[in-house]
Amino acid sequence: MTTLTSGMKRLAVFALAVVSTPFVAYAAGEAIHIDRQKWNFAGFSGRFDQNQLQRGFQVYKDACAQCHGISRVYFRNLVQPGGPVFNEDAVKGLAATYQIQDGPNDDGKMFKRPGRLSDRVPPPYANEQEARSVHNGAYPPDLSLITKARGVEYQGSLFAHPFHILKDMVGGYQEGGADYVYALLTGYAQAPADFKLADGMQYNKAFPGHQISMPPPLSEGAIKYQDGTPATVDQMARDVVAFLHWAGDPKQDERKRMGFLVLVYLGFTALLLYGAKRRIWAKAH
Amino acid sequence: MKEEADLAAQTEDATRRDFLVVAASAFAAVGGAATLWPLIQQMNPDASTQAMASTEIDVAPIKEGQAITVMWRGKPVFIRHRTKTEIDAAKSVDPSSLPDSSARNGALPESAPASDANRTKAGKEQWLVMVGICTHLGCIPKGQGLSDVKGDYNGWFCVCHGSHYDTAGRIRRGPAPRNLDVPAYSFLSDTMIKIG
Amino acid sequence: MAQHDSTYKPGSRLEHWMDERLPIMRMMHGQFVDFPTPRNLNYLWTFGGILSFCLAVQIVTGIVLAMHYIPTADMAFDSVERIRRDVNYGWLIRNVHAVGASMFFFAVYIHIARGLYYGSYKAPREVLWILGVLLFLLMMATGFLGYTLPWGQMSFWGVTVITNLFSSLDAIVPGLGTKIVTWLWGGFSVSSVTLNRFFSLHYLLPFVIAGVVVLHIWALHVVGQNNPTGLDIKTKADSVPMAPYAVMKDLFGLGVFVLLFAWFVFFAPDYLGHADNYVPANPLVTPPHIVPEWYFLPFYAILRAIPSKLGGVVAMFSAIVVLVFIPWLDTSRVRSARYRPLYKWFLWFFFFSVLALGYLGGKPAEGVYVAWAQFFTAYYFAFFLLIMPIVGVMETPSAMPRSIAESVLGGSGQPAGATSAPEKR
């Protein structure tokens, strides 16, 4: 027994020594810190701001749509509640400015017709190959799910990580992709002197590897907002990120609204169940 | 009394009956096993998949130092037009010193050493043709594009778990157990390759 | 215990009539109403009921999703997006199913940990335990198959990596592993064919699970529930009837669990998933970091901790198979770790190791992370193969109550030697 206890002590000391050795990460590439932004659609009570979504769509259309599609968004989505809720006639008009391939007609030919509410927002390229050939091999991804399809890696210390995870679960953190896209849009800068930038590439603080083939899409005052908001790069980036976040999760507001009611109901039910359980078990003691 | 007589008769019949029972059971068992066969076999690649088993590629447009990726049986195949330096680097290695000393060439036996000659065709050393799937866990190594990372041996580098391949597609460092597979292929003409 | 005196009294004439033909009401009453439950069960024992709930939720939401989902490589991703965007309440059902898988595993891990801590695997509950291990394996298979279906990048590459594990058999019989992998894929790579068959199997397995659950509950009701003291029920004072006592406690436990469940469904539906799975599957682009779902991470860490491919696969499967043998590896006379002063600490460190492996499984397999994963993998196996048998023999159990009733209603503890042989061998 004594030998075992002393053996265990030794093991404990060893374990402690091992555990207190600092972890060193050899992650491939340099870790990039992405700041968390304050989003009005984030968290328990966050909802989309209709005006911001409208501005965001304008930024998308003027600054992104030449190269990036949002092919999972239909024109009808733009008038639905929980989204930008544009005027229906305006969206019908917008849709009609696109030519959509349809058919075959009675003669067996494919034909073009003006877009309708039931059509998807047409992507700028027919397929990935066409997009790549236009962009020198680079592929501008579809943006319908971009804020869902990107995330932010944790950068802090190992020992704080479990608490960080817990905090994000309790806070319902879902905006890593939004934070990243915002950082990317505002992350263009002069490359450091010792950085080897390849031909036709731009330096970007947020992009993995810091070399991106997309030229800076936003510039001060490039857009004139219909509601008169000053079009700073920061403002445009925030608006377009909000719009893209909505495009990836158009049911968010409905989900959170229902979630609130469900939690209230379940909380109350749990309390009642606890009372009932106490009552019944009182007889057992 | 009658029942007893019957029982006696049954005992006399025992051998014949046993044989019948065994034979019937055996026949039924064979039938059961035979039924399983199609049920298992249907999972194997079907006729349309098998039909895609070979592909032909014209390699004339690939300039020296460039590489292309073609699809074959749903797998990417790397075809690299190697430079003189790359060929020399690959040839200078002693195959027995490699982590995997087998050529992994579909046209050669398993025991063929992993020399550069065994991974290419004689007289066509500039062409390296191999399946571009990391032998570790099936990722696609980087190194096809001119600006790609090519790893410490200037061949291919698998970013998933850090395997380095040399200019003959042989594993040099990292968790991958085998060299990249060279599929069975042949030159139909000077620049026409048939894989599969 | 299954043969306790049931108090079932058929009331109406219909019940009498039925009781003489198919006494199902009598069985249900005997097994789920007046079945004797230890009176000292804590809330960890509510997870059995919670797991049944999870299975039911997954089956119901899964059947509904299958009405909208299309299992082909071209359509799978789009059909999931259609469910999220266009199907009425599709976003809700899909979130419940996706989050439900995580909640299912969360609950099963607590359930297993409870069994380990209180020695619920020890005689006479070996078969009950082994059925549990089988259920765990089936759940893992179902979870893995299901994760393929959204056909995002992580789905595709996860399947590629995991099915490729079978090719490690080439190290034993050359060509065999590759043959098996081709057979699983139905082609020369993961493709639409693979997706379609995985969908079929993903639909089948939950019903197999349901069948094994019936056996699991049957086995439980033959030997009776374990409890925090690990003592057997000896007198009537040790137990309470299942209804309303245990049922009510289960319901409250379930109520709290569902609250947690709902939080994730409505406010953090993507937190437990991976961003890369919102990128449609692309066989030509490998994500830099292939990670399985969080609930597989401890086993993934074990897989990668071993430098040889075949060795890693063997270690990973052994990590689960070893659970089958622990009823015989644990040599202690006492069930509950509560009365095992030394073993208790080894067990807590084991729990910590599994969590640590889970953390490391999500990190790149490089440098220090591998060394750590090797350390915790070594402890994982040492715990079962060395510590369990050795500590069980050497350790002196601490003082135990004489009965379950005494542990609840008070009374002085006894030196362990006197009564610490609750196990009938």
PDB file of N, CA and C in Angstrom, chain A residues 4 8 14 18-19 23 25-27 44 72 76 144-145 148-149 158 161 165 168-170 172-174 247-249 251 254-256 258-259 263 266 270 273-274 276-277 280-281 284, chain C residues 39 43 77-78 81 84-86 89 91 95 244-245 248-249 251-252 258-259 262-271 275 278-280 342 346 359-360 366-369 372 375 394:
ATOM      1  N   LEU A   4       2.627   1.767  -3.209  1.00  0.00           N
ATOM      2  CA  LEU A   4       1.706   2.202  -4.257  1.00  0.00           C
ATOM      3  C   LEU A   4       1.427   3.688  -4.109  1.00  0.00           C
ATOM      4  N   MET A   8       2.151   6.536  -6.676  1.00  0.00           N
ATOM      5  CA  MET A   8       1.125   7.411  -7.225  1.00  0.00           C
ATOM      6  C   MET A   8       1.555   8.866  -7.104  1.00  0.00           C
ATOM      7  N   PHE A  14       4.827  13.773 -11.810  1.00  0.00           N
ATOM      8  CA  PHE A  14       5.171  13.716 -13.235  1.00  0.00           C
ATOM      9  C   PHE A  14       4.069  14.363 -14.079  1.00  0.00           C
ATOM     10  N   VAL A  18       4.286  17.508 -16.542  1.00  0.00           N
ATOM     11  CA  VAL A  18       3.941  17.438 -17.956  1.00  0.00           C
ATOM     12  C   VAL A  18       2.880  18.478 -18.298  1.00  0.00           C
ATOM     13  N   VAL A  19       1.886  18.565 -17.407  1.00  0.00           N
ATOM     14  CA  VAL A  19       0.770  19.460 -17.692  1.00  0.00           C
ATOM     15  C   VAL A  19       1.230  20.906 -17.687  1.00  0.00           C
ATOM     16  N   PHE A  23       2.252  24.505 -23.830  1.00  0.00           N
ATOM     17  CA  PHE A  23       1.986  23.988 -25.164  1.00  0.00           C
ATOM     18  C   PHE A  23       2.595  24.950 -26.178  1.00  0.00           C
ATOM     19  N   ALA A  25       2.369  25.775 -30.172  1.00  0.00           N
ATOM     20  CA  ALA A  25       1.649  25.417 -31.388  1.00  0.00           C
ATOM     21  C   ALA A  25       2.555  25.547 -32.593  1.00  0.00           C
ATOM     22  N   TYR A  26       2.592  24.503 -33.411  1.00  0.00           N
ATOM     23  CA  TYR A  26       3.314  24.579 -34.672  1.00  0.00           C
ATOM     24  C   TYR A  26       2.293  24.573 -35.802  1.00  0.00           C
ATOM     25  N   ALA A  27       1.372  25.469 -35.743  1.00  0.00           N
ATOM     26  CA  ALA A  27       0.343  25.476 -36.786  1.00  0.00           C
ATOM     27  C   ALA A  27       0.980  25.893 -38.107  1.00  0.00           C
ATOM     28  N   PHE A  44     -28.468  36.771 -28.392  1.00  0.00           N
ATOM     29  CA  PHE A  44     -29.813  36.394 -28.003  1.00  0.00           C
ATOM     30  C   PHE A  44     -30.866  37.354 -28.570  1.00  0.00           C
ATOM     31  N   ARG A  72     -27.909  31.399 -54.161  1.00  0.00           N
ATOM     32  CA  ARG A  72     -28.933  30.761 -53.331  1.00  0.00           C
ATOM     33  C   ARG A  72     -30.012  31.758 -52.892  1.00  0.00           C
ATOM     34  N   ARG A  76     -37.411  36.793 -54.855  1.00  0.00           N
ATOM     35  CA  ARG A  76     -38.534  36.801 -53.906  1.00  0.00           C
ATOM     36  C   ARG A  76     -38.040  36.957 -52.461  1.00  0.00           C
ATOM     37  N   SER A 144     -23.420  33.402 -51.194  1.00  0.00           N
ATOM     38  CA  SER A 144     -24.678  33.171 -50.469  1.00  0.00           C
ATOM     39  C   SER A 144     -24.444  32.609 -49.066  1.00  0.00           C
ATOM     40  N   LEU A 145     -23.364  31.855 -48.875  1.00  0.00           N
ATOM     41  CA  LEU A 145     -23.157  31.234 -47.566  1.00  0.00           C
ATOM     42  C   LEU A 145     -21.824  31.648 -46.959  1.00  0.00           C
ATOM     43  N   LYS A 148     -21.219  31.888 -43.288  1.00  0.00           N
ATOM     44  CA  LYS A 148     -21.357  30.595 -42.595  1.00  0.00           C
ATOM     45  C   LYS A 148     -20.150  29.724 -42.882  1.00  0.00           C
ATOM     46  N   ALA A 149     -19.585  29.896 -44.076  1.00  0.00           N
ATOM     47  CA  ALA A 149     -18.527  28.996 -44.530  1.00  0.00           C
ATOM     48  C   ALA A 149     -17.144  29.451 -44.079  1.00  0.00           C
ATOM     49  N   LEU A 158      -3.873  28.431 -24.167  1.00  0.00           N
ATOM     50  CA  LEU A 158      -4.516  27.133 -24.063  1.00  0.00           C
ATOM     51  C   LEU A 158      -5.431  27.055 -22.850  1.00  0.00           C
ATOM     52  N   HIS A 161      -8.780  28.550 -23.122  1.00  0.00           N
ATOM     53  CA  HIS A 161      -9.620  28.080 -24.220  1.00  0.00           C
ATOM     54  C   HIS A 161     -10.940  27.457 -23.775  1.00  0.00           C
ATOM     55  N   ILE A 165     -14.583  28.738 -24.949  1.00  0.00           N
ATOM     56  CA  ILE A 165     -15.588  27.909 -25.611  1.00  0.00           C
ATOM     57  C   ILE A 165     -16.920  28.028 -24.877  1.00  0.00           C
ATOM     58  N   ASP A 168     -18.599  31.351 -25.471  1.00  0.00           N
ATOM     59  CA  ASP A 168     -19.204  31.443 -26.799  1.00  0.00           C
ATOM     60  C   ASP A 168     -20.476  30.617 -26.901  1.00  0.00           C
ATOM     61  N   MET A 169     -20.520  29.482 -26.187  1.00  0.00           N
ATOM     62  CA  MET A 169     -21.740  28.663 -26.203  1.00  0.00           C
ATOM     63  C   MET A 169     -22.866  29.409 -25.504  1.00  0.00           C
ATOM     64  N   VAL A 170     -22.546  29.969 -24.329  1.00  0.00           N
ATOM     65  CA  VAL A 170     -23.566  30.676 -23.566  1.00  0.00           C
ATOM     66  C   VAL A 170     -24.007  31.931 -24.310  1.00  0.00           C
ATOM     67  N   GLY A 172     -23.991  32.259 -27.524  1.00  0.00           N
ATOM     68  CA  GLY A 172     -24.514  31.929 -28.846  1.00  0.00           C
ATOM     69  C   GLY A 172     -23.716  32.613 -29.954  1.00  0.00           C
ATOM     70  N   TYR A 173     -22.386  32.528 -29.882  1.00  0.00           N
ATOM     71  CA  TYR A 173     -21.527  33.190 -30.868  1.00  0.00           C
ATOM     72  C   TYR A 173     -21.636  32.493 -32.219  1.00  0.00           C
ATOM     73  N   GLN A 174     -22.165  33.184 -33.215  1.00  0.00           N
ATOM     74  CA  GLN A 174     -22.349  32.618 -34.553  1.00  0.00           C
ATOM     75  C   GLN A 174     -21.764  33.529 -35.603  1.00  0.00           C
ATOM     76  N   ALA A 247     -28.157  36.664 -46.119  1.00  0.00           N
ATOM     77  CA  ALA A 247     -28.265  35.778 -47.283  1.00  0.00           C
ATOM     78  C   ALA A 247     -27.967  34.330 -46.892  1.00  0.00           C
ATOM     79  N   GLY A 248     -27.071  34.143 -45.922  1.00  0.00           N
ATOM     80  CA  GLY A 248     -26.723  32.794 -45.489  1.00  0.00           C
ATOM     81  C   GLY A 248     -27.708  32.223 -44.491  1.00  0.00           C
ATOM     82  N   ASP A 249     -28.482  33.077 -43.855  1.00  0.00           N
ATOM     83  CA  ASP A 249     -29.365  32.606 -42.790  1.00  0.00           C
ATOM     84  C   ASP A 249     -30.640  33.436 -42.788  1.00  0.00           C
ATOM     85  N   LYS A 251     -33.594  32.893 -42.241  1.00  0.00           N
ATOM     86  CA  LYS A 251     -34.627  32.622 -41.240  1.00  0.00           C
ATOM     87  C   LYS A 251     -34.171  33.000 -39.836  1.00  0.00           C
ATOM     88  N   GLU A 254     -36.766  34.836 -37.544  1.00  0.00           N
ATOM     89  CA  GLU A 254     -37.870  33.936 -37.192  1.00  0.00           C
ATOM     90  C   GLU A 254     -37.395  32.927 -36.134  1.00  0.00           C
ATOM     91  N   ARG A 255     -36.176  32.423 -36.350  1.00  0.00           N
ATOM     92  CA  ARG A 255     -35.606  31.432 -35.443  1.00  0.00           C
ATOM     93  C   ARG A 255     -35.441  32.008 -34.035  1.00  0.00           C
ATOM     94  N   LYS A 256     -34.885  33.209 -33.939  1.00  0.00           N
ATOM     95  CA  LYS A 256     -34.632  33.779 -32.623  1.00  0.00           C
ATOM     96  C   LYS A 256     -35.937  34.167 -31.928  1.00  0.00           C
ATOM     97  N   MET A 258     -38.874  32.719 -32.313  1.00  0.00           N
ATOM     98  CA  MET A 258     -39.487  31.493 -31.808  1.00  0.00           C
ATOM     99  C   MET A 258     -38.680  30.928 -30.645  1.00  0.00           C
ATOM    100  N   GLY A 259     -37.358  31.019 -30.752  1.00  0.00           N
ATOM    101  CA  GLY A 259     -36.487  30.487 -29.705  1.00  0.00           C
ATOM    102  C   GLY A 259     -36.746  31.128 -28.360  1.00  0.00           C
ATOM    103  N   LEU A 263     -37.855  28.989 -25.133  1.00  0.00           N
ATOM    104  CA  LEU A 263     -37.070  28.947 -23.896  1.00  0.00           C
ATOM    105  C   LEU A 263     -37.908  29.353 -22.697  1.00  0.00           C
ATOM    106  N   LEU A 266     -40.164  26.392 -21.962  1.00  0.00           N
ATOM    107  CA  LEU A 266     -39.436  25.256 -21.400  1.00  0.00           C
ATOM    108  C   LEU A 266     -38.946  25.554 -19.984  1.00  0.00           C
ATOM    109  N   ALA A 270     -39.933  23.379 -16.816  1.00  0.00           N
ATOM    110  CA  ALA A 270     -38.926  22.751 -15.961  1.00  0.00           C
ATOM    111  C   ALA A 270     -39.169  23.108 -14.500  1.00  0.00           C
ATOM    112  N   LEU A 273     -42.058  21.067 -13.271  1.00  0.00           N
ATOM    113  CA  LEU A 273     -41.639  19.679 -13.094  1.00  0.00           C
ATOM    114  C   LEU A 273     -40.829  19.533 -11.809  1.00  0.00           C
ATOM    115  N   TYR A 274     -39.987  20.538 -11.529  1.00  0.00           N
ATOM    116  CA  TYR A 274     -39.195  20.479 -10.309  1.00  0.00           C
ATOM    117  C   TYR A 274     -40.108  20.492  -9.081  1.00  0.00           C
ATOM    118  N   ALA A 276     -43.239  19.561  -8.954  1.00  0.00           N
ATOM    119  CA  ALA A 276     -43.973  18.292  -8.891  1.00  0.00           C
ATOM    120  C   ALA A 276     -43.091  17.188  -8.348  1.00  0.00           C
ATOM    121  N   LYS A 277     -41.831  17.192  -8.791  1.00  0.00           N
ATOM    122  CA  LYS A 277     -40.901  16.163  -8.336  1.00  0.00           C
ATOM    123  C   LYS A 277     -40.676  16.279  -6.828  1.00  0.00           C
ATOM    124  N   ILE A 280     -43.710  14.938  -4.928  1.00  0.00           N
ATOM    125  CA  ILE A 280     -43.835  13.484  -4.928  1.00  0.00           C
ATOM    126  C   ILE A 280     -42.787  12.835  -4.038  1.00  0.00           C
ATOM    127  N   TRP A 281     -41.565  13.338  -4.108  1.00  0.00           N
ATOM    128  CA  TRP A 281     -40.497  12.710  -3.327  1.00  0.00           C
ATOM    129  C   TRP A 281     -40.617  13.005  -1.831  1.00  0.00           C
ATOM    130  N   ALA A 284     -41.538  10.086   0.006  1.00  0.00           N
ATOM    131  CA  ALA A 284     -40.623   8.945   0.070  1.00  0.00           C
ATOM    132  C   ALA A 284     -39.681   9.024   1.272  1.00  0.00           C
TER     133      ALA A 284
ATOM    134  N   ARG C  39     -33.740   3.943  -4.147  1.00  0.00           N
ATOM    135  CA  ARG C  39     -34.274   5.244  -3.764  1.00  0.00           C
ATOM    136  C   ARG C  39     -33.212   6.339  -3.781  1.00  0.00           C
ATOM    137  N   TYR C  43     -29.189  12.529 -10.259  1.00  0.00           N
ATOM    138  CA  TYR C  43     -29.649  12.969 -11.578  1.00  0.00           C
ATOM    139  C   TYR C  43     -28.854  12.369 -12.725  1.00  0.00           C
ATOM    140  N   PHE C  77     -26.345  18.958 -51.360  1.00  0.00           N
ATOM    141  CA  PHE C  77     -26.075  20.231 -50.693  1.00  0.00           C
ATOM    142  C   PHE C  77     -27.223  21.213 -50.932  1.00  0.00           C
ATOM    143  N   ASP C  78     -27.667  21.287 -52.196  1.00  0.00           N
ATOM    144  CA  ASP C  78     -28.760  22.198 -52.534  1.00  0.00           C
ATOM    145  C   ASP C  78     -30.044  21.837 -51.806  1.00  0.00           C
ATOM    146  N   GLU C  81     -29.923  23.105 -48.373  1.00  0.00           N
ATOM    147  CA  GLU C  81     -30.147  24.551 -48.363  1.00  0.00           C
ATOM    148  C   GLU C  81     -31.624  24.878 -48.591  1.00  0.00           C
ATOM    149  N   ARG C  84     -33.291  24.492 -45.417  1.00  0.00           N
ATOM    150  CA  ARG C  84     -33.008  25.610 -44.514  1.00  0.00           C
ATOM    151  C   ARG C  84     -33.785  26.867 -44.896  1.00  0.00           C
ATOM    152  N   ARG C  85     -34.017  27.049 -46.209  1.00  0.00           N
ATOM    153  CA  ARG C  85     -34.534  28.330 -46.668  1.00  0.00           C
ATOM    154  C   ARG C  85     -36.013  28.292 -47.054  1.00  0.00           C
ATOM    155  N   ASP C  86     -36.437  27.214 -47.709  1.00  0.00           N
ATOM    156  CA  ASP C  86     -37.757  27.237 -48.341  1.00  0.00           C
ATOM    157  C   ASP C  86     -38.794  26.328 -47.679  1.00  0.00           C
ATOM    158  N   TYR C  89     -40.802  25.485 -41.829  1.00  0.00           N
ATOM    159  CA  TYR C  89     -40.139  25.037 -40.596  1.00  0.00           C
ATOM    160  C   TYR C  89     -38.954  24.104 -40.873  1.00  0.00           C
ATOM    161  N   TRP C  91     -35.891  24.870 -41.461  1.00  0.00           N
ATOM    162  CA  TRP C  91     -34.720  25.305 -40.673  1.00  0.00           C
ATOM    163  C   TRP C  91     -34.790  24.719 -39.273  1.00  0.00           C
ATOM    164  N   ASN C  95     -32.189  21.971 -37.852  1.00  0.00           N
ATOM    165  CA  ASN C  95     -31.376  22.323 -36.692  1.00  0.00           C
ATOM    166  C   ASN C  95     -31.550  21.304 -35.571  1.00  0.00           C
ATOM    167  N   PRO C 244     -44.569   6.960  -9.249  1.00  0.00           N
ATOM    168  CA  PRO C 244     -44.223   8.202  -9.933  1.00  0.00           C
ATOM    169  C   PRO C 244     -42.807   8.697  -9.629  1.00  0.00           C
ATOM    170  N   TYR C 245     -42.082   8.022  -8.717  1.00  0.00           N
ATOM    171  CA  TYR C 245     -40.846   8.637  -8.214  1.00  0.00           C
ATOM    172  C   TYR C 245     -39.791   8.831  -9.294  1.00  0.00           C
ATOM    173  N   MET C 248     -40.880  10.881 -12.371  1.00  0.00           N
ATOM    174  CA  MET C 248     -40.957  12.324 -12.150  1.00  0.00           C
ATOM    175  C   MET C 248     -39.556  12.945 -12.173  1.00  0.00           C
ATOM    176  N   LYS C 249     -38.609  12.239 -11.552  1.00  0.00           N
ATOM    177  CA  LYS C 249     -37.237  12.740 -11.538  1.00  0.00           C
ATOM    178  C   LYS C 249     -36.665  12.774 -12.968  1.00  0.00           C
ATOM    179  N   LEU C 251     -38.354  13.085 -15.671  1.00  0.00           N
ATOM    180  CA  LEU C 251     -39.013  14.151 -16.424  1.00  0.00           C
ATOM    181  C   LEU C 251     -38.373  15.496 -16.136  1.00  0.00           C
ATOM    182  N   PHE C 252     -38.054  15.738 -14.869  1.00  0.00           N
ATOM    183  CA  PHE C 252     -37.417  17.013 -14.548  1.00  0.00           C
ATOM    184  C   PHE C 252     -36.030  17.085 -15.190  1.00  0.00           C
ATOM    185  N   VAL C 258     -33.679  19.471 -22.215  1.00  0.00           N
ATOM    186  CA  VAL C 258     -34.329  20.044 -23.401  1.00  0.00           C
ATOM    187  C   VAL C 258     -34.096  21.556 -23.480  1.00  0.00           C
ATOM    188  N   LEU C 259     -33.983  22.200 -22.324  1.00  0.00           N
ATOM    189  CA  LEU C 259     -33.671  23.631 -22.309  1.00  0.00           C
ATOM    190  C   LEU C 259     -32.325  23.882 -22.981  1.00  0.00           C
ATOM    191  N   ALA C 262     -32.603  23.272 -26.664  1.00  0.00           N
ATOM    192  CA  ALA C 262     -33.284  24.371 -27.359  1.00  0.00           C
ATOM    193  C   ALA C 262     -32.358  25.570 -27.524  1.00  0.00           C
ATOM    194  N   TRP C 263     -31.504  25.805 -26.532  1.00  0.00           N
ATOM    195  CA  TRP C 263     -30.576  26.935 -26.647  1.00  0.00           C
ATOM    196  C   TRP C 263     -29.741  26.788 -27.918  1.00  0.00           C
ATOM    197  N   PHE C 264     -29.201  25.588 -28.119  1.00  0.00           N
ATOM    198  CA  PHE C 264     -28.364  25.376 -29.301  1.00  0.00           C
ATOM    199  C   PHE C 264     -29.189  25.440 -30.587  1.00  0.00           C
ATOM    200  N   VAL C 265     -30.380  24.835 -30.566  1.00  0.00           N
ATOM    201  CA  VAL C 265     -31.201  24.821 -31.782  1.00  0.00           C
ATOM    202  C   VAL C 265     -31.531  26.235 -32.233  1.00  0.00           C
ATOM    203  N   PHE C 266     -31.871  27.107 -31.282  1.00  0.00           N
ATOM    204  CA  PHE C 266     -32.378  28.425 -31.669  1.00  0.00           C
ATOM    205  C   PHE C 266     -31.314  29.518 -31.671  1.00  0.00           C
ATOM    206  N   PHE C 267     -30.282  29.356 -30.843  1.00  0.00           N
ATOM    207  CA  PHE C 267     -29.352  30.478 -30.714  1.00  0.00           C
ATOM    208  C   PHE C 267     -27.905  30.149 -31.082  1.00  0.00           C
ATOM    209  N   ALA C 268     -27.571  28.886 -31.217  1.00  0.00           N
ATOM    210  CA  ALA C 268     -26.203  28.560 -31.648  1.00  0.00           C
ATOM    211  C   ALA C 268     -26.201  27.300 -32.512  1.00  0.00           C
ATOM    212  N   PRO C 269     -27.054  27.264 -33.549  1.00  0.00           N
ATOM    213  CA  PRO C 269     -27.204  26.013 -34.303  1.00  0.00           C
ATOM    214  C   PRO C 269     -25.937  25.576 -35.014  1.00  0.00           C
ATOM    215  N   ASP C 270     -25.059  26.519 -35.340  1.00  0.00           N
ATOM    216  CA  ASP C 270     -23.860  26.137 -36.083  1.00  0.00           C
ATOM    217  C   ASP C 270     -22.639  26.019 -35.190  1.00  0.00           C
ATOM    218  N   TYR C 271     -22.801  26.343 -33.913  1.00  0.00           N
ATOM    219  CA  TYR C 271     -21.629  26.372 -33.048  1.00  0.00           C
ATOM    220  C   TYR C 271     -20.940  25.014 -32.984  1.00  0.00           C
ATOM    221  N   ALA C 275     -17.461  25.226 -40.071  1.00  0.00           N
ATOM    222  CA  ALA C 275     -17.734  26.195 -41.137  1.00  0.00           C
ATOM    223  C   ALA C 275     -17.533  25.589 -42.523  1.00  0.00           C
ATOM    224  N   TYR C 278     -20.264  24.328 -44.907  1.00  0.00           N
ATOM    225  CA  TYR C 278     -21.131  25.211 -45.695  1.00  0.00           C
ATOM    226  C   TYR C 278     -20.520  25.497 -47.057  1.00  0.00           C
ATOM    227  N   VAL C 279     -19.429  24.798 -47.374  1.00  0.00           N
ATOM    228  CA  VAL C 279     -18.854  24.850 -48.725  1.00  0.00           C
ATOM    229  C   VAL C 279     -19.204  23.520 -49.387  1.00  0.00           C
ATOM    230  N   PRO C 280     -19.839  23.556 -50.575  1.00  0.00           N
ATOM    231  CA  PRO C 280     -20.211  22.285 -51.216  1.00  0.00           C
ATOM    232  C   PRO C 280     -18.992  21.394 -51.451  1.00  0.00           C
ATOM    233  N   LEU C 342      -8.401   5.350  -3.737  1.00  0.00           N
ATOM    234  CA  LEU C 342      -7.263   5.479  -4.637  1.00  0.00           C
ATOM    235  C   LEU C 342      -7.727   5.512  -6.099  1.00  0.00           C
ATOM    236  N   PHE C 346      -7.477   7.975 -10.081  1.00  0.00           N
ATOM    237  CA  PHE C 346      -7.096   7.481 -11.401  1.00  0.00           C
ATOM    238  C   PHE C 346      -8.245   7.672 -12.380  1.00  0.00           C
ATOM    239  N   TYR C 359      -9.649  17.525 -27.037  1.00  0.00           N
ATOM    240  CA  TYR C 359      -9.093  18.834 -27.400  1.00  0.00           C
ATOM    241  C   TYR C 359      -8.002  18.665 -28.453  1.00  0.00           C
ATOM    242  N   LEU C 360      -7.117  17.672 -28.220  1.00  0.00           N
ATOM    243  CA  LEU C 360      -5.981  17.476 -29.122  1.00  0.00           C
ATOM    244  C   LEU C 360      -6.434  16.973 -30.488  1.00  0.00           C
ATOM    245  N   GLU C 366       0.726  17.930 -35.222  1.00  0.00           N
ATOM    246  CA  GLU C 366       2.094  18.401 -35.417  1.00  0.00           C
ATOM    247  C   GLU C 366       2.738  18.581 -34.054  1.00  0.00           C
ATOM    248  N   GLY C 367       4.042  18.443 -34.049  1.00  0.00           N
ATOM    249  CA  GLY C 367       4.875  18.791 -32.903  1.00  0.00           C
ATOM    250  C   GLY C 367       4.349  18.317 -31.575  1.00  0.00           C
ATOM    251  N   VAL C 368       4.206  19.286 -30.666  1.00  0.00           N
ATOM    252  CA  VAL C 368       3.865  18.995 -29.281  1.00  0.00           C
ATOM    253  C   VAL C 368       2.508  18.308 -29.149  1.00  0.00           C
ATOM    254  N   TYR C 369       1.590  18.649 -30.026  1.00  0.00           N
ATOM    255  CA  TYR C 369       0.252  18.065 -29.910  1.00  0.00           C
ATOM    256  C   TYR C 369       0.312  16.542 -30.027  1.00  0.00           C
ATOM    257  N   TRP C 372       1.638  15.011 -26.793  1.00  0.00           N
ATOM    258  CA  TRP C 372       0.599  15.010 -25.763  1.00  0.00           C
ATOM    259  C   TRP C 372      -0.448  13.941 -26.039  1.00  0.00           C
ATOM    260  N   PHE C 375       0.844  10.711 -24.928  1.00  0.00           N
ATOM    261  CA  PHE C 375       0.819  10.554 -23.472  1.00  0.00           C
ATOM    262  C   PHE C 375      -0.580  10.155 -22.992  1.00  0.00           C
ATOM    263  N   MET C 394      -5.254  -4.138  -4.899  1.00  0.00           N
ATOM    264  CA  MET C 394      -4.422  -3.577  -3.828  1.00  0.00           C
ATOM    265  C   MET C 394      -5.178  -2.683  -2.863  1.00  0.00           C
TER     266      MET C 394
END
